[in-house]
Amino acid sequence: MIGRTALFVAAIAAHTTVLNAQDQTAKGQASFIFNGAQISISQNPAQAADYAARFSAVPPSCDPHCIAPFQAAVGIETVIEPQVLNFLVNAVGKNEGLLLDARMPEDRALGYIPGSVSLPFATLAQDNKFRDQILMALGVRVFEDVYNFSDAQRLMIYDNGPSQNDAGVLISYLLEAGYPPELMSYYRGGMQVWSVLALTIEE
């Protein structure tokens, strides 16, 4: 009987922890460990206007102009900000996933989501001789040009926002390599929407 009671109490505690985390992300807050450092994300309206102007001024990545599609590819889930925060806490913070910034380095230098990793879309093109090494860094096993994705990381991918499609191109390259779509998701809002919502940005 004592064992059952302890299990019940543990289950309630775990459920409460999940609810508290969800409540925090719904409020635009997140706290997690990344590369051994404590990362905190919250809303800071004082800086929002400056950052929003910065990211809206980035030229579109397609000619003459474009609006990124809602879905990057078939089977790829499109997510919004609370889901990004939840992913940072429950995947990145537990070393079970990566938030990837698909922009080129000069665009990332304008600011990025804390806890994200730079993976410029061009690096996954088929003609990049280092593509296999990059895939291996994502947990893919490579043997004689055969890819095994059983240990591949869960990925969430973003770019500057709806006026660019760097994330869509990176996702297409990953799919081309065989990366399972169920292990990827797409944050379409990118830096443009992230900054408008006054969420923490690092430079």
N, C-alpha and C. Protein backbone atom coordinates (compact mmCIF):
# COMPACT_ATOMS: atom_id res chain seq x y z
N MET A 1 0.83 -1.20 0.00
CA MET A 1 0.00 0.00 0.00
C MET A 1 0.87 1.26 0.00
N ILE A 2 1.95 1.22 0.81
CA ILE A 2 2.85 2.37 0.87
C ILE A 2 3.48 2.63 -0.49
N GLY A 3 3.85 1.54 -1.18
CA GLY A 3 4.45 1.68 -2.50
C GLY A 3 3.52 2.35 -3.48
N ARG A 4 2.24 1.97 -3.45
CA ARG A 4 1.26 2.58 -4.34
C ARG A 4 1.07 4.05 -4.03
N THR A 5 1.05 4.38 -2.74
CA THR A 5 0.89 5.77 -2.33
C THR A 5 2.07 6.61 -2.82
N ALA A 6 3.28 6.08 -2.67
CA ALA A 6 4.49 6.80 -3.11
C ALA A 6 4.45 7.03 -4.62
N LEU A 7 4.03 6.01 -5.37
CA LEU A 7 3.93 6.16 -6.82
C LEU A 7 2.90 7.20 -7.19
N PHE A 8 1.78 7.21 -6.47
CA PHE A 8 0.72 8.19 -6.74
C PHE A 8 1.22 9.61 -6.47
N VAL A 9 1.91 9.79 -5.34
CA VAL A 9 2.46 11.11 -5.00
C VAL A 9 3.48 11.55 -6.04
N ALA A 10 4.34 10.62 -6.49
CA ALA A 10 5.34 10.95 -7.51
C ALA A 10 4.68 11.35 -8.82
N ALA A 11 3.62 10.63 -9.18
CA ALA A 11 2.90 10.95 -10.42
C ALA A 11 2.27 12.34 -10.35
N ILE A 12 1.68 12.67 -9.19
CA ILE A 12 1.07 13.99 -9.00
C ILE A 12 2.14 15.08 -9.08
N ALA A 13 3.29 14.83 -8.47
CA ALA A 13 4.38 15.82 -8.49
C ALA A 13 4.88 16.05 -9.91
N ALA A 14 5.03 14.95 -10.66
CA ALA A 14 5.49 15.07 -12.05
C ALA A 14 4.48 15.84 -12.89
N HIS A 15 3.19 15.54 -12.69
CA HIS A 15 2.14 16.23 -13.43
C HIS A 15 2.14 17.72 -13.09
N THR A 16 2.33 18.05 -11.82
CA THR A 16 2.37 19.45 -11.38
C THR A 16 3.55 20.18 -12.01
N THR A 17 4.70 19.50 -12.10
CA THR A 17 5.88 20.10 -12.73
C THR A 17 5.61 20.43 -14.19
N VAL A 18 4.97 19.50 -14.91
CA VAL A 18 4.63 19.72 -16.32
C VAL A 18 3.68 20.91 -16.46
N LEU A 19 2.66 20.96 -15.59
CA LEU A 19 1.70 22.06 -15.64
C LEU A 19 2.38 23.40 -15.36
N ASN A 20 3.29 23.42 -14.39
CA ASN A 20 4.01 24.65 -14.07
C ASN A 20 4.86 25.11 -15.25
N ALA A 21 5.53 24.16 -15.93
CA ALA A 21 6.35 24.50 -17.10
C ALA A 21 5.48 25.05 -18.22
N GLN A 22 4.31 24.43 -18.44
CA GLN A 22 3.41 24.91 -19.48
C GLN A 22 2.90 26.30 -19.15
N ASP A 23 2.62 26.56 -17.86
CA ASP A 23 2.14 27.86 -17.44
C ASP A 23 3.20 28.92 -17.71
N GLN A 24 4.47 28.59 -17.43
CA GLN A 24 5.56 29.53 -17.65
C GLN A 24 5.71 29.86 -19.14
N THR A 25 5.67 28.84 -20.00
CA THR A 25 5.84 29.10 -21.43
C THR A 25 4.67 29.89 -22.00
N ALA A 26 3.47 29.67 -21.47
CA ALA A 26 2.32 30.45 -21.91
C ALA A 26 2.47 31.92 -21.55
N LYS A 27 3.26 32.20 -20.51
CA LYS A 27 3.51 33.57 -20.08
C LYS A 27 4.76 34.16 -20.75
N GLY A 28 5.31 33.45 -21.71
CA GLY A 28 6.50 33.94 -22.40
C GLY A 28 7.76 33.83 -21.56
N GLN A 29 7.85 32.79 -20.74
CA GLN A 29 9.01 32.60 -19.88
C GLN A 29 9.54 31.18 -20.03
N ALA A 30 10.85 31.05 -19.91
CA ALA A 30 11.47 29.73 -19.94
C ALA A 30 12.81 29.81 -19.24
N SER A 31 13.20 28.72 -18.59
CA SER A 31 14.49 28.63 -17.93
C SER A 31 15.02 27.22 -18.15
N PHE A 32 16.28 27.11 -18.60
CA PHE A 32 16.86 25.80 -18.90
C PHE A 32 18.38 25.91 -18.92
N ILE A 33 19.03 24.76 -18.92
CA ILE A 33 20.49 24.71 -19.00
C ILE A 33 20.90 24.47 -20.44
N PHE A 34 21.85 25.27 -20.92
CA PHE A 34 22.37 25.10 -22.29
C PHE A 34 23.88 25.30 -22.24
N ASN A 35 24.61 24.28 -22.72
CA ASN A 35 26.07 24.31 -22.69
C ASN A 35 26.61 24.63 -21.30
N GLY A 36 25.96 24.08 -20.29
CA GLY A 36 26.42 24.26 -18.92
C GLY A 36 26.05 25.58 -18.28
N ALA A 37 25.32 26.43 -18.99
CA ALA A 37 24.93 27.73 -18.44
C ALA A 37 23.42 27.82 -18.29
N GLN A 38 22.98 28.54 -17.28
CA GLN A 38 21.55 28.76 -17.07
C GLN A 38 21.07 29.83 -18.05
N ILE A 39 20.03 29.50 -18.82
CA ILE A 39 19.45 30.44 -19.78
C ILE A 39 18.04 30.78 -19.32
N SER A 40 17.72 32.06 -19.32
CA SER A 40 16.37 32.51 -18.97
C SER A 40 15.81 33.36 -20.10
N ILE A 41 14.57 33.09 -20.45
CA ILE A 41 13.88 33.85 -21.48
C ILE A 41 12.63 34.47 -20.87
N SER A 42 12.40 35.73 -21.15
CA SER A 42 11.20 36.42 -20.68
C SER A 42 10.87 37.52 -21.69
N GLN A 43 9.86 38.29 -21.42
CA GLN A 43 9.47 39.38 -22.30
C GLN A 43 10.05 40.69 -21.78
N ASN A 44 10.64 41.47 -22.68
CA ASN A 44 11.24 42.75 -22.34
C ASN A 44 10.77 43.81 -23.34
N PRO A 45 9.60 44.38 -23.11
CA PRO A 45 9.03 45.34 -24.07
C PRO A 45 9.92 46.54 -24.37
N ALA A 46 10.81 46.89 -23.45
CA ALA A 46 11.66 48.07 -23.64
C ALA A 46 12.55 47.94 -24.88
N GLN A 47 12.96 46.72 -25.22
CA GLN A 47 13.84 46.50 -26.37
C GLN A 47 13.11 46.03 -27.62
N ALA A 48 11.84 45.74 -27.51
CA ALA A 48 11.11 45.11 -28.61
C ALA A 48 11.12 45.94 -29.89
N ALA A 49 10.88 47.23 -29.78
CA ALA A 49 10.78 48.08 -30.98
C ALA A 49 12.08 48.11 -31.76
N ASP A 50 13.20 48.22 -31.04
CA ASP A 50 14.51 48.27 -31.71
C ASP A 50 14.79 46.96 -32.45
N TYR A 51 14.54 45.85 -31.78
CA TYR A 51 14.80 44.56 -32.41
C TYR A 51 13.84 44.31 -33.57
N ALA A 52 12.58 44.66 -33.40
CA ALA A 52 11.60 44.45 -34.47
C ALA A 52 11.99 45.23 -35.71
N ALA A 53 12.46 46.45 -35.53
CA ALA A 53 12.91 47.26 -36.67
C ALA A 53 14.13 46.64 -37.33
N ARG A 54 15.03 46.10 -36.51
CA ARG A 54 16.25 45.48 -37.03
C ARG A 54 15.93 44.28 -37.93
N PHE A 55 15.05 43.39 -37.45
CA PHE A 55 14.77 42.18 -38.22
C PHE A 55 13.84 42.43 -39.40
N SER A 56 12.99 43.44 -39.31
CA SER A 56 12.11 43.75 -40.45
C SER A 56 12.90 44.39 -41.59
N ALA A 57 14.07 44.96 -41.28
CA ALA A 57 14.90 45.61 -42.30
C ALA A 57 15.76 44.63 -43.08
N VAL A 58 15.82 43.37 -42.64
CA VAL A 58 16.61 42.36 -43.37
C VAL A 58 15.95 42.09 -44.71
N PRO A 59 16.70 42.21 -45.81
CA PRO A 59 16.10 41.99 -47.14
C PRO A 59 15.53 40.58 -47.28
N PRO A 60 14.44 40.44 -48.03
CA PRO A 60 13.88 39.09 -48.27
C PRO A 60 14.93 38.20 -48.93
N SER A 61 14.86 36.91 -48.66
CA SER A 61 15.86 35.98 -49.19
C SER A 61 15.46 35.42 -50.55
N CYS A 62 14.33 35.86 -51.10
CA CYS A 62 13.95 35.42 -52.43
C CYS A 62 13.59 36.64 -53.26
N ASP A 63 13.69 36.52 -54.56
CA ASP A 63 13.55 37.65 -55.47
C ASP A 63 12.27 37.52 -56.29
N PRO A 64 11.44 38.59 -56.39
CA PRO A 64 11.70 39.90 -55.78
C PRO A 64 11.32 39.94 -54.30
N HIS A 65 10.19 39.35 -53.93
CA HIS A 65 9.78 39.25 -52.53
C HIS A 65 9.02 37.94 -52.36
N CYS A 66 8.92 37.49 -51.11
CA CYS A 66 8.16 36.27 -50.89
C CYS A 66 7.59 36.25 -49.49
N ILE A 67 6.63 35.39 -49.30
CA ILE A 67 6.10 35.10 -47.97
C ILE A 67 6.25 33.59 -47.79
N ALA A 68 6.96 33.21 -46.75
CA ALA A 68 7.20 31.78 -46.52
C ALA A 68 5.88 31.05 -46.33
N PRO A 69 5.75 29.84 -46.86
CA PRO A 69 4.51 29.07 -46.68
C PRO A 69 4.32 28.70 -45.21
N PHE A 70 3.08 28.45 -44.84
CA PHE A 70 2.79 28.08 -43.45
C PHE A 70 3.49 26.78 -43.09
N GLN A 71 3.49 25.82 -44.00
CA GLN A 71 4.12 24.52 -43.75
C GLN A 71 5.36 24.42 -44.62
N ALA A 72 6.49 24.12 -44.00
CA ALA A 72 7.75 24.05 -44.74
C ALA A 72 7.80 22.87 -45.70
N ALA A 73 7.17 21.75 -45.31
CA ALA A 73 7.14 20.55 -46.15
C ALA A 73 6.12 19.59 -45.55
N VAL A 74 5.71 18.64 -46.35
CA VAL A 74 4.74 17.64 -45.88
C VAL A 74 5.32 16.88 -44.69
N GLY A 75 4.53 16.77 -43.63
CA GLY A 75 4.97 16.02 -42.45
C GLY A 75 5.74 16.84 -41.43
N ILE A 76 6.01 18.11 -41.74
CA ILE A 76 6.74 18.99 -40.82
C ILE A 76 5.75 19.86 -40.05
N GLU A 77 5.75 19.74 -38.74
CA GLU A 77 4.84 20.53 -37.91
C GLU A 77 5.32 21.98 -37.84
N THR A 78 4.39 22.92 -37.99
CA THR A 78 4.69 24.34 -37.80
C THR A 78 4.30 24.72 -36.37
N VAL A 79 5.20 25.42 -35.68
CA VAL A 79 4.99 25.70 -34.26
C VAL A 79 4.95 27.20 -34.00
N ILE A 80 4.43 27.56 -32.82
CA ILE A 80 4.39 28.95 -32.38
C ILE A 80 5.22 29.10 -31.10
N GLU A 81 5.28 30.31 -30.59
CA GLU A 81 6.23 30.66 -29.54
C GLU A 81 6.14 29.79 -28.28
N PRO A 82 4.96 29.54 -27.69
CA PRO A 82 4.95 28.67 -26.51
C PRO A 82 5.54 27.29 -26.77
N GLN A 83 5.36 26.78 -27.99
CA GLN A 83 5.95 25.48 -28.34
C GLN A 83 7.47 25.58 -28.44
N VAL A 84 7.97 26.73 -28.92
CA VAL A 84 9.42 26.93 -28.98
C VAL A 84 10.00 26.94 -27.56
N LEU A 85 9.35 27.69 -26.68
CA LEU A 85 9.81 27.76 -25.29
C LEU A 85 9.76 26.39 -24.62
N ASN A 86 8.69 25.66 -24.88
CA ASN A 86 8.56 24.31 -24.32
C ASN A 86 9.65 23.39 -24.85
N PHE A 87 9.98 23.51 -26.14
CA PHE A 87 11.04 22.71 -26.75
C PHE A 87 12.39 23.04 -26.11
N LEU A 88 12.63 24.31 -25.87
CA LEU A 88 13.89 24.71 -25.23
C LEU A 88 14.03 24.08 -23.84
N VAL A 89 12.94 24.10 -23.08
CA VAL A 89 12.98 23.56 -21.72
C VAL A 89 13.06 22.04 -21.72
N ASN A 90 12.22 21.39 -22.52
CA ASN A 90 12.05 19.94 -22.42
C ASN A 90 12.86 19.12 -23.43
N ALA A 91 13.43 19.76 -24.43
CA ALA A 91 14.27 19.03 -25.38
C ALA A 91 15.71 19.55 -25.33
N VAL A 92 15.90 20.84 -25.60
CA VAL A 92 17.25 21.41 -25.57
C VAL A 92 17.84 21.31 -24.17
N GLY A 93 17.06 21.69 -23.17
CA GLY A 93 17.54 21.68 -21.79
C GLY A 93 17.86 20.29 -21.27
N LYS A 94 17.31 19.27 -21.91
CA LYS A 94 17.57 17.88 -21.48
C LYS A 94 18.46 17.14 -22.47
N ASN A 95 19.10 17.90 -23.37
CA ASN A 95 19.99 17.32 -24.39
C ASN A 95 19.28 16.29 -25.26
N GLU A 96 18.01 16.56 -25.55
CA GLU A 96 17.23 15.65 -26.39
C GLU A 96 16.79 16.31 -27.69
N GLY A 97 17.31 17.49 -27.97
CA GLY A 97 16.93 18.18 -29.20
C GLY A 97 17.76 19.43 -29.39
N LEU A 98 17.68 19.99 -30.62
CA LEU A 98 18.42 21.20 -30.96
C LEU A 98 17.48 22.20 -31.62
N LEU A 99 17.60 23.47 -31.22
CA LEU A 99 16.93 24.56 -31.91
C LEU A 99 17.93 25.13 -32.90
N LEU A 100 17.66 24.98 -34.19
CA LEU A 100 18.61 25.36 -35.23
C LEU A 100 18.23 26.68 -35.89
N ASP A 101 19.21 27.56 -36.00
CA ASP A 101 19.07 28.83 -36.71
C ASP A 101 19.61 28.62 -38.12
N ALA A 102 18.71 28.66 -39.11
CA ALA A 102 19.10 28.34 -40.49
C ALA A 102 19.70 29.52 -41.24
N ARG A 103 19.78 30.69 -40.62
CA ARG A 103 20.29 31.88 -41.31
C ARG A 103 21.80 31.81 -41.52
N MET A 104 22.28 32.60 -42.46
CA MET A 104 23.71 32.72 -42.66
C MET A 104 24.30 33.53 -41.50
N PRO A 105 25.61 33.38 -41.22
CA PRO A 105 26.22 34.02 -40.04
C PRO A 105 26.00 35.52 -39.95
N GLU A 106 26.02 36.22 -41.07
CA GLU A 106 25.85 37.68 -41.02
C GLU A 106 24.46 38.08 -40.53
N ASP A 107 23.45 37.23 -40.80
CA ASP A 107 22.11 37.50 -40.30
C ASP A 107 21.99 37.12 -38.83
N ARG A 108 22.61 36.02 -38.44
CA ARG A 108 22.57 35.61 -37.03
C ARG A 108 23.23 36.66 -36.14
N ALA A 109 24.23 37.37 -36.69
CA ALA A 109 24.94 38.39 -35.92
C ALA A 109 24.01 39.51 -35.45
N LEU A 110 22.83 39.64 -36.07
CA LEU A 110 21.87 40.66 -35.67
C LEU A 110 21.16 40.30 -34.37
N GLY A 111 21.23 39.03 -33.98
CA GLY A 111 20.56 38.55 -32.78
C GLY A 111 19.94 37.20 -33.03
N TYR A 112 19.81 36.42 -31.97
CA TYR A 112 19.29 35.05 -32.12
C TYR A 112 18.55 34.62 -30.86
N ILE A 113 17.81 33.54 -30.97
CA ILE A 113 17.06 32.99 -29.84
C ILE A 113 18.05 32.29 -28.90
N PRO A 114 18.03 32.64 -27.61
CA PRO A 114 18.94 31.96 -26.67
C PRO A 114 18.73 30.45 -26.68
N GLY A 115 19.83 29.71 -26.67
CA GLY A 115 19.75 28.26 -26.68
C GLY A 115 19.74 27.66 -28.07
N SER A 116 19.78 28.52 -29.10
CA SER A 116 19.79 28.00 -30.47
C SER A 116 21.22 27.80 -30.96
N VAL A 117 21.35 26.97 -31.99
CA VAL A 117 22.65 26.65 -32.59
C VAL A 117 22.61 27.08 -34.05
N SER A 118 23.69 27.69 -34.51
CA SER A 118 23.77 28.13 -35.90
C SER A 118 24.05 26.95 -36.83
N LEU A 119 23.16 26.74 -37.79
CA LEU A 119 23.39 25.75 -38.85
C LEU A 119 22.90 26.38 -40.16
N PRO A 120 23.76 27.20 -40.80
CA PRO A 120 23.34 27.88 -42.03
C PRO A 120 22.85 26.88 -43.07
N PHE A 121 21.74 27.23 -43.72
CA PHE A 121 21.10 26.30 -44.65
C PHE A 121 22.05 25.80 -45.72
N ALA A 122 22.99 26.65 -46.18
CA ALA A 122 23.89 26.28 -47.28
C ALA A 122 24.81 25.13 -46.91
N THR A 123 25.05 24.91 -45.62
CA THR A 123 26.00 23.87 -45.22
C THR A 123 25.45 22.46 -45.43
N LEU A 124 24.14 22.33 -45.63
CA LEU A 124 23.56 21.00 -45.84
C LEU A 124 23.29 20.70 -47.32
N ALA A 125 23.75 21.57 -48.20
CA ALA A 125 23.60 21.31 -49.64
C ALA A 125 24.39 20.06 -50.01
N GLN A 126 23.91 19.35 -51.00
CA GLN A 126 24.54 18.08 -51.40
C GLN A 126 26.00 18.23 -51.78
N ASP A 127 26.36 19.39 -52.33
CA ASP A 127 27.73 19.57 -52.82
C ASP A 127 28.71 20.01 -51.73
N ASN A 128 28.24 20.12 -50.49
CA ASN A 128 29.15 20.46 -49.40
C ASN A 128 29.86 19.20 -48.93
N LYS A 129 31.17 19.18 -49.04
CA LYS A 129 31.93 17.97 -48.71
C LYS A 129 31.89 17.65 -47.22
N PHE A 130 31.46 18.61 -46.40
CA PHE A 130 31.38 18.38 -44.96
C PHE A 130 29.97 17.99 -44.50
N ARG A 131 29.08 17.75 -45.45
CA ARG A 131 27.69 17.47 -45.08
C ARG A 131 27.58 16.24 -44.17
N ASP A 132 28.31 15.18 -44.46
CA ASP A 132 28.23 13.97 -43.64
C ASP A 132 28.65 14.24 -42.20
N GLN A 133 29.70 15.05 -42.03
CA GLN A 133 30.16 15.38 -40.68
C GLN A 133 29.11 16.18 -39.92
N ILE A 134 28.42 17.07 -40.63
CA ILE A 134 27.37 17.87 -39.99
C ILE A 134 26.21 16.97 -39.58
N LEU A 135 25.83 16.06 -40.46
CA LEU A 135 24.76 15.12 -40.12
C LEU A 135 25.14 14.25 -38.92
N MET A 136 26.40 13.85 -38.86
CA MET A 136 26.87 13.05 -37.73
C MET A 136 26.78 13.85 -36.44
N ALA A 137 27.03 15.17 -36.52
CA ALA A 137 26.91 16.02 -35.33
C ALA A 137 25.45 16.12 -34.86
N LEU A 138 24.51 15.83 -35.76
CA LEU A 138 23.09 15.83 -35.42
C LEU A 138 22.62 14.45 -34.93
N GLY A 139 23.57 13.53 -34.78
CA GLY A 139 23.24 12.21 -34.27
C GLY A 139 23.01 11.15 -35.33
N VAL A 140 23.24 11.51 -36.60
CA VAL A 140 23.06 10.55 -37.69
C VAL A 140 24.30 9.67 -37.80
N ARG A 141 24.10 8.38 -37.97
CA ARG A 141 25.22 7.47 -38.17
C ARG A 141 25.41 7.24 -39.67
N VAL A 142 26.66 7.38 -40.10
CA VAL A 142 26.97 7.27 -41.53
C VAL A 142 27.96 6.13 -41.74
N PHE A 143 27.61 5.21 -42.64
CA PHE A 143 28.51 4.11 -42.96
C PHE A 143 28.40 3.80 -44.44
N GLU A 144 29.50 4.04 -45.16
CA GLU A 144 29.56 3.79 -46.60
C GLU A 144 28.37 4.42 -47.33
N ASP A 145 28.19 5.71 -47.09
CA ASP A 145 27.14 6.52 -47.75
C ASP A 145 25.72 6.08 -47.39
N VAL A 146 25.58 5.28 -46.33
CA VAL A 146 24.25 4.90 -45.85
C VAL A 146 24.02 5.61 -44.52
N TYR A 147 22.87 6.29 -44.41
CA TYR A 147 22.55 7.05 -43.21
C TYR A 147 21.59 6.27 -42.31
N ASN A 148 21.88 6.27 -41.02
CA ASN A 148 21.01 5.65 -40.03
C ASN A 148 20.56 6.75 -39.07
N PHE A 149 19.25 6.97 -38.98
CA PHE A 149 18.70 8.08 -38.21
C PHE A 149 18.11 7.65 -36.86
N SER A 150 18.41 6.43 -36.43
CA SER A 150 17.80 5.92 -35.20
C SER A 150 18.21 6.73 -33.97
N ASP A 151 19.37 7.38 -34.00
CA ASP A 151 19.83 8.20 -32.86
C ASP A 151 19.83 9.69 -33.19
N ALA A 152 19.18 10.07 -34.28
CA ALA A 152 19.19 11.47 -34.71
C ALA A 152 18.44 12.36 -33.72
N GLN A 153 18.91 13.57 -33.59
CA GLN A 153 18.31 14.55 -32.68
C GLN A 153 16.96 15.04 -33.18
N ARG A 154 16.09 15.43 -32.25
CA ARG A 154 14.88 16.17 -32.60
C ARG A 154 15.31 17.60 -32.92
N LEU A 155 14.79 18.15 -34.00
CA LEU A 155 15.20 19.48 -34.45
C LEU A 155 14.01 20.41 -34.57
N MET A 156 14.20 21.66 -34.14
CA MET A 156 13.25 22.73 -34.41
C MET A 156 14.05 23.80 -35.16
N ILE A 157 13.51 24.29 -36.27
CA ILE A 157 14.30 25.12 -37.18
C ILE A 157 13.61 26.45 -37.42
N TYR A 158 14.39 27.53 -37.40
CA TYR A 158 13.84 28.87 -37.64
C TYR A 158 14.81 29.71 -38.47
N ASP A 159 14.32 30.87 -38.91
CA ASP A 159 15.18 31.83 -39.61
C ASP A 159 14.74 33.24 -39.22
N ASN A 160 14.85 34.21 -40.13
CA ASN A 160 14.49 35.59 -39.80
C ASN A 160 12.99 35.78 -39.64
N GLY A 161 12.19 34.96 -40.34
CA GLY A 161 10.74 35.10 -40.24
C GLY A 161 10.05 34.87 -41.57
N PRO A 162 8.80 35.27 -41.66
CA PRO A 162 7.99 34.96 -42.85
C PRO A 162 8.49 35.54 -44.15
N SER A 163 9.37 36.54 -44.10
CA SER A 163 9.89 37.12 -45.35
C SER A 163 11.11 36.37 -45.87
N GLN A 164 11.53 35.33 -45.18
CA GLN A 164 12.66 34.52 -45.63
C GLN A 164 12.27 33.05 -45.66
N ASN A 165 13.06 32.26 -46.36
CA ASN A 165 12.78 30.83 -46.40
C ASN A 165 14.05 30.01 -46.17
N ASP A 166 14.99 30.58 -45.41
CA ASP A 166 16.21 29.83 -45.09
C ASP A 166 15.89 28.54 -44.35
N ALA A 167 14.93 28.61 -43.42
CA ALA A 167 14.54 27.41 -42.67
C ALA A 167 13.94 26.37 -43.60
N GLY A 168 13.10 26.82 -44.53
CA GLY A 168 12.48 25.90 -45.48
C GLY A 168 13.51 25.20 -46.34
N VAL A 169 14.56 25.94 -46.75
CA VAL A 169 15.62 25.34 -47.57
C VAL A 169 16.40 24.32 -46.75
N LEU A 170 16.73 24.67 -45.49
CA LEU A 170 17.45 23.73 -44.64
C LEU A 170 16.63 22.46 -44.43
N ILE A 171 15.34 22.62 -44.18
CA ILE A 171 14.47 21.46 -43.99
C ILE A 171 14.45 20.60 -45.25
N SER A 172 14.40 21.24 -46.41
CA SER A 172 14.38 20.48 -47.67
C SER A 172 15.68 19.69 -47.85
N TYR A 173 16.82 20.27 -47.47
CA TYR A 173 18.10 19.57 -47.56
C TYR A 173 18.14 18.38 -46.59
N LEU A 174 17.61 18.58 -45.39
CA LEU A 174 17.58 17.49 -44.41
C LEU A 174 16.68 16.35 -44.88
N LEU A 175 15.53 16.70 -45.43
CA LEU A 175 14.63 15.68 -45.97
C LEU A 175 15.28 14.93 -47.13
N GLU A 176 16.00 15.68 -47.95
CA GLU A 176 16.71 15.09 -49.10
C GLU A 176 17.73 14.06 -48.63
N ALA A 177 18.35 14.34 -47.47
CA ALA A 177 19.34 13.41 -46.92
C ALA A 177 18.68 12.21 -46.23
N GLY A 178 17.35 12.28 -46.04
CA GLY A 178 16.62 11.19 -45.41
C GLY A 178 16.22 11.45 -43.97
N TYR A 179 16.46 12.66 -43.47
CA TYR A 179 16.12 12.97 -42.08
C TYR A 179 14.61 12.81 -41.90
N PRO A 180 14.17 12.06 -40.89
CA PRO A 180 12.74 11.79 -40.72
C PRO A 180 11.95 13.07 -40.41
N PRO A 181 10.87 13.33 -41.14
CA PRO A 181 10.09 14.55 -40.90
C PRO A 181 9.51 14.63 -39.50
N GLU A 182 9.22 13.47 -38.90
CA GLU A 182 8.65 13.48 -37.55
C GLU A 182 9.64 13.95 -36.49
N LEU A 183 10.93 14.05 -36.85
CA LEU A 183 11.93 14.56 -35.92
C LEU A 183 12.19 16.04 -36.11
N MET A 184 11.44 16.69 -37.03
CA MET A 184 11.65 18.11 -37.30
C MET A 184 10.38 18.90 -37.12
N SER A 185 10.55 20.16 -36.72
CA SER A 185 9.45 21.11 -36.69
C SER A 185 9.96 22.46 -37.16
N TYR A 186 9.04 23.36 -37.48
CA TYR A 186 9.37 24.63 -38.14
C TYR A 186 8.75 25.79 -37.39
N TYR A 187 9.61 26.69 -36.88
CA TYR A 187 9.11 27.92 -36.26
C TYR A 187 9.09 29.01 -37.32
N ARG A 188 7.93 29.19 -37.95
CA ARG A 188 7.80 30.12 -39.07
C ARG A 188 7.96 31.58 -38.64
N GLY A 189 7.54 31.92 -37.42
CA GLY A 189 7.60 33.31 -36.98
C GLY A 189 9.01 33.88 -36.96
N GLY A 190 9.97 33.04 -36.62
CA GLY A 190 11.36 33.46 -36.64
C GLY A 190 11.64 34.70 -35.80
N MET A 191 12.73 35.37 -36.14
CA MET A 191 13.16 36.52 -35.36
C MET A 191 12.18 37.70 -35.45
N GLN A 192 11.48 37.80 -36.57
CA GLN A 192 10.55 38.92 -36.72
C GLN A 192 9.43 38.85 -35.68
N VAL A 193 8.78 37.71 -35.56
CA VAL A 193 7.69 37.57 -34.60
C VAL A 193 8.24 37.48 -33.18
N TRP A 194 9.35 36.77 -32.99
CA TRP A 194 9.98 36.66 -31.67
C TRP A 194 10.27 38.05 -31.10
N SER A 195 10.80 38.95 -31.95
CA SER A 195 11.14 40.29 -31.47
C SER A 195 9.90 41.13 -31.21
N VAL A 196 8.87 41.00 -32.03
CA VAL A 196 7.64 41.75 -31.82
C VAL A 196 7.01 41.37 -30.47
N LEU A 197 7.15 40.10 -30.09
CA LEU A 197 6.61 39.64 -28.81
C LEU A 197 7.53 39.96 -27.63
N ALA A 198 8.61 40.67 -27.93
CA ALA A 198 9.53 41.16 -26.90
C ALA A 198 10.23 40.06 -26.11
N LEU A 199 10.41 38.90 -26.74
CA LEU A 199 11.10 37.79 -26.07
C LEU A 199 12.61 38.00 -26.11
N THR A 200 13.30 37.44 -25.14
CA THR A 200 14.74 37.64 -25.00
C THR A 200 15.50 37.28 -26.26
N ILE A 201 16.45 38.15 -26.63
CA ILE A 201 17.30 37.96 -27.80
C ILE A 201 18.75 38.11 -27.36
N GLU A 202 19.62 37.23 -27.85
CA GLU A 202 21.05 37.35 -27.59
C GLU A 202 21.78 37.83 -28.83
N GLU A 203 22.91 38.45 -28.63
CA GLU A 203 23.75 38.89 -29.76
C GLU A 203 25.16 38.36 -29.57
